[in-house]
Short mmCIF file of C-alpha atoms in Angstrom, two decimals:
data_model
loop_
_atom_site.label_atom_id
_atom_site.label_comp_id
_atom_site.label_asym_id
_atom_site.label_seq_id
_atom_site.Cartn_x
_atom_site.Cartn_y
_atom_site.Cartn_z
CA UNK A 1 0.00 0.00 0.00
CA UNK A 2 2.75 2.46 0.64
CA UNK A 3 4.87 2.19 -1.84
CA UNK A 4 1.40 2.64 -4.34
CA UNK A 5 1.17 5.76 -2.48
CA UNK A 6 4.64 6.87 -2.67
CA UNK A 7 4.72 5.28 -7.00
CA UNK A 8 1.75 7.87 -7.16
CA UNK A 9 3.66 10.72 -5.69
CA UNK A 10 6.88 10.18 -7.70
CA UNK A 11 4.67 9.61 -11.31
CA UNK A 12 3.01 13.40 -9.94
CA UNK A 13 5.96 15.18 -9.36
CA UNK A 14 7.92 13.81 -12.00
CA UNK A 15 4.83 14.72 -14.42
CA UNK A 16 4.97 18.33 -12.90
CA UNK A 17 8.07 19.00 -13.35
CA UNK A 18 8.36 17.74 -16.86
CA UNK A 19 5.43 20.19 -17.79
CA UNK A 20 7.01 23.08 -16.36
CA UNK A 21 10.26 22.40 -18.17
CA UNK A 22 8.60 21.61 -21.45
CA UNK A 23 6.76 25.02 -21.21
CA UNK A 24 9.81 26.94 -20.10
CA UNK A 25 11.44 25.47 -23.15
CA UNK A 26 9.08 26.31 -25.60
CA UNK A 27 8.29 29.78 -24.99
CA UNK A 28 11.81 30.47 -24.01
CA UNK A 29 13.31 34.01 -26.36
CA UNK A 30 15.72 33.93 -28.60
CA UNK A 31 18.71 36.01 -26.97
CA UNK A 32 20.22 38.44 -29.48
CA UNK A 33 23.35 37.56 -31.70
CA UNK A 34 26.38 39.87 -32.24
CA UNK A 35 28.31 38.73 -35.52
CA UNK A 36 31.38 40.97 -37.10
CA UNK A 37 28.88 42.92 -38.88
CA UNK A 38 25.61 42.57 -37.75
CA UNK A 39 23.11 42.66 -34.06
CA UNK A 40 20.44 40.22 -35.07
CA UNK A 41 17.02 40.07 -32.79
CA UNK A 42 14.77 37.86 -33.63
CA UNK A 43 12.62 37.89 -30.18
CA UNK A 44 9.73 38.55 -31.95
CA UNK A 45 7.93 40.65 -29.34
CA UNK A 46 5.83 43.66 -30.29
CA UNK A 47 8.78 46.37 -29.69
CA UNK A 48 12.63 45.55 -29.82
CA UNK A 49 15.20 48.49 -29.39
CA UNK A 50 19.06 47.96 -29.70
CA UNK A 51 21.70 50.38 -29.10
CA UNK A 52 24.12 51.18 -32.39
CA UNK A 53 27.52 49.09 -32.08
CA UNK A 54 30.59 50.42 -33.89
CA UNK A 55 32.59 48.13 -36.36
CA UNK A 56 35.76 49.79 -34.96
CA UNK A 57 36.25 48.42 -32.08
CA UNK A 58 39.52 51.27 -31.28
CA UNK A 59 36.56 53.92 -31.99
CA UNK A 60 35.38 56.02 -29.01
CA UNK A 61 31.99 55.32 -28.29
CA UNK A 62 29.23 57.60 -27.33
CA UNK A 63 27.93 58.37 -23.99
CA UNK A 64 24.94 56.68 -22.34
CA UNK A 65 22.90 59.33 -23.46
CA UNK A 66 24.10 60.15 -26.77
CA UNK A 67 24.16 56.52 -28.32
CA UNK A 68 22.36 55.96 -31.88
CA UNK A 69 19.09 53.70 -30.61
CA UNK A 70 16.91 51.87 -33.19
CA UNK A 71 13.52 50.95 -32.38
CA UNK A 72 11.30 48.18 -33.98
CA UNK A 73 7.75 47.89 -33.67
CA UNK A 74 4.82 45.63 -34.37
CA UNK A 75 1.42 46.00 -34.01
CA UNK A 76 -1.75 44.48 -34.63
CA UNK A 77 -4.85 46.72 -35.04
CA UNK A 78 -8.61 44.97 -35.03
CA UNK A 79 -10.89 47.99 -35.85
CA UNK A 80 -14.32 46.67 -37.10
CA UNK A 81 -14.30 45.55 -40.04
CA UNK A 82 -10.74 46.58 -40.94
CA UNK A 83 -7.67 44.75 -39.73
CA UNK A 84 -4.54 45.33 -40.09
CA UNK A 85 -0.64 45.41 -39.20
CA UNK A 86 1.56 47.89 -39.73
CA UNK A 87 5.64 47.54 -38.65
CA UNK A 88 7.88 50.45 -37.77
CA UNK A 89 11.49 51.00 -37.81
CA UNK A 90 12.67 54.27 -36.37
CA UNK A 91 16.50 55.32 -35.53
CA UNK A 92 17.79 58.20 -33.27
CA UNK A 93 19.92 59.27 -36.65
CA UNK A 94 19.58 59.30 -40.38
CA UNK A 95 20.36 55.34 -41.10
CA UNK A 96 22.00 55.08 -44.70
CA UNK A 97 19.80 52.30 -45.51
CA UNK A 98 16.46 51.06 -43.50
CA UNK A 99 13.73 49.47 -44.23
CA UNK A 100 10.24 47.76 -42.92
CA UNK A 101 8.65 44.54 -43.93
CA UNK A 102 5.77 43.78 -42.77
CA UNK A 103 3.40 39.91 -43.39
CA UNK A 104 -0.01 38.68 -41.79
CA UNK A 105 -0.91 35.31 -41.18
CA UNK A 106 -3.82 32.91 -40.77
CA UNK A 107 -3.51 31.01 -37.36
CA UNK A 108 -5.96 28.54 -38.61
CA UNK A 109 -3.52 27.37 -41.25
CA UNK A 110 -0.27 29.17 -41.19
CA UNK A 111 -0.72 30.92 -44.60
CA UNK A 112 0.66 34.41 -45.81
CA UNK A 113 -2.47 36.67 -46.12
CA UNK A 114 -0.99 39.53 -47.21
CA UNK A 115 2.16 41.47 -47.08
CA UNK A 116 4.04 44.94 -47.64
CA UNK A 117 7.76 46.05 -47.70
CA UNK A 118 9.35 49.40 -48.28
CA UNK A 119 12.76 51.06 -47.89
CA UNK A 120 14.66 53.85 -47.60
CA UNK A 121 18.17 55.67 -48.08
CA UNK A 122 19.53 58.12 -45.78
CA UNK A 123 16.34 58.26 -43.29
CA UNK A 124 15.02 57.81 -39.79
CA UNK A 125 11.96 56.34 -40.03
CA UNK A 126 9.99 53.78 -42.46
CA UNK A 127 6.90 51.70 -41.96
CA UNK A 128 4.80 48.85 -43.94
CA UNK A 129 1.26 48.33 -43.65
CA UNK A 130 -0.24 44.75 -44.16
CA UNK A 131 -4.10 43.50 -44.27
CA UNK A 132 -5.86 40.79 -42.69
CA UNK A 133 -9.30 40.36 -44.01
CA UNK A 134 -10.12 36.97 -42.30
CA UNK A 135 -13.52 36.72 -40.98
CA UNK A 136 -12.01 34.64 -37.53
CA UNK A 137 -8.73 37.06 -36.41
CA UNK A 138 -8.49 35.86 -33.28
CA UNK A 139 -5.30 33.18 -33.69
CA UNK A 140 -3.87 35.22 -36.63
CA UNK A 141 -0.73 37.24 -36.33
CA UNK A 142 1.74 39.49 -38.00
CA UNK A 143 5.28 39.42 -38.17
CA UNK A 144 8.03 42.64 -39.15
CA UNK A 145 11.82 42.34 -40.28
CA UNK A 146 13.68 45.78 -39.28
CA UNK A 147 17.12 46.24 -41.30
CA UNK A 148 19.16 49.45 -40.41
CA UNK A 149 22.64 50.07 -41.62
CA UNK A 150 24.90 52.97 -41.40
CA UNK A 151 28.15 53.17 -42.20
CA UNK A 152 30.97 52.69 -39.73
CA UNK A 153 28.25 50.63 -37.18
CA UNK A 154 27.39 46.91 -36.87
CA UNK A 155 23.48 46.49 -38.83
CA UNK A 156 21.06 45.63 -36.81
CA UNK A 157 18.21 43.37 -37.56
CA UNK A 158 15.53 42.76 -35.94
CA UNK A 159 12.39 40.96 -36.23
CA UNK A 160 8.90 41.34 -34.29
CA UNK A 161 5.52 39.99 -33.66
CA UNK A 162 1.96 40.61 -32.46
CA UNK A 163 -1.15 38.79 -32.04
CA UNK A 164 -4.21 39.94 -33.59
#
């Protein structure tokens, strides 16, 4: 009879604990990489920000409050009868290259429903507007890739995420 009892507690806990760590797991963030050349964030949350890198590592850096920020957004918006996504990339300084893309997808069955991309030379700010005209939004989601380059810094990409 007791060692039922005590099979009973060991299948629970062990079954606890192998949920927890399965969850933790899965939902676990991708930490940024730093390459040579590049800051790559592919968290996928709704906002990612990253502080400019220079390539020269011999190259005074700026203060706290002076460093070149870029800022990546993603968001989802469910007016009636009109969703949509739109993704923003904004710097602190005129980027020599960025650019927004910006896709929405079915959560039923994974497909693209629509998508938009634009770019621009020597500019702060860009965004990309994509549609989502399924009649059941509620599982869907949109995804944004950020790419900002300038010279003399590491690029930084990014890419983000919301729900509808």
């Amino acid at each position: 009879m007791k060692s039922r009892k005590l099979s009973k507690i060991v299948l629970s806990t062990v079954l606890i604990f192998s949920i927890i760590g399965v969850g933790s797991v899965a939902f676990a963030d991708p930490k940024p990489k730093e390459t040579n050349d590049a800051i790559i964030d592919k968290s996928q949350k709704p906002e990612i920000v990253t502080a400019k890198v220079s390539k020269d590592k011999s190259k005074k850096t700026f203060s706290a409050s002076a460093t070149p920020t870029n800022t990546s957004t993603t968001t989802a918006y469910t007016p009636w009868g009109d969703n949509y996504a739109v993704s923003k990339s904004e710097s602190t300084i005129q980027e020599d290259y960025i650019s927004a893309k910006n896709r929405t997808y079915n959560g039923t069955d994974g497909s693209l429903i629509d998508s938009d991309f634009n770019e621009q030379n020597h500019s702060s700010y860009i965004s990309a507007k994509a549609y989502n005209d399924t009649t059941y939004y509620g599982n869907d989601w949109a995804v944004g890739n950020h790419v900002y380059k300038e010279s003399g810094y590491k690029d930084v990409i990014h890419e983000t995420k919301d729900n509808f």
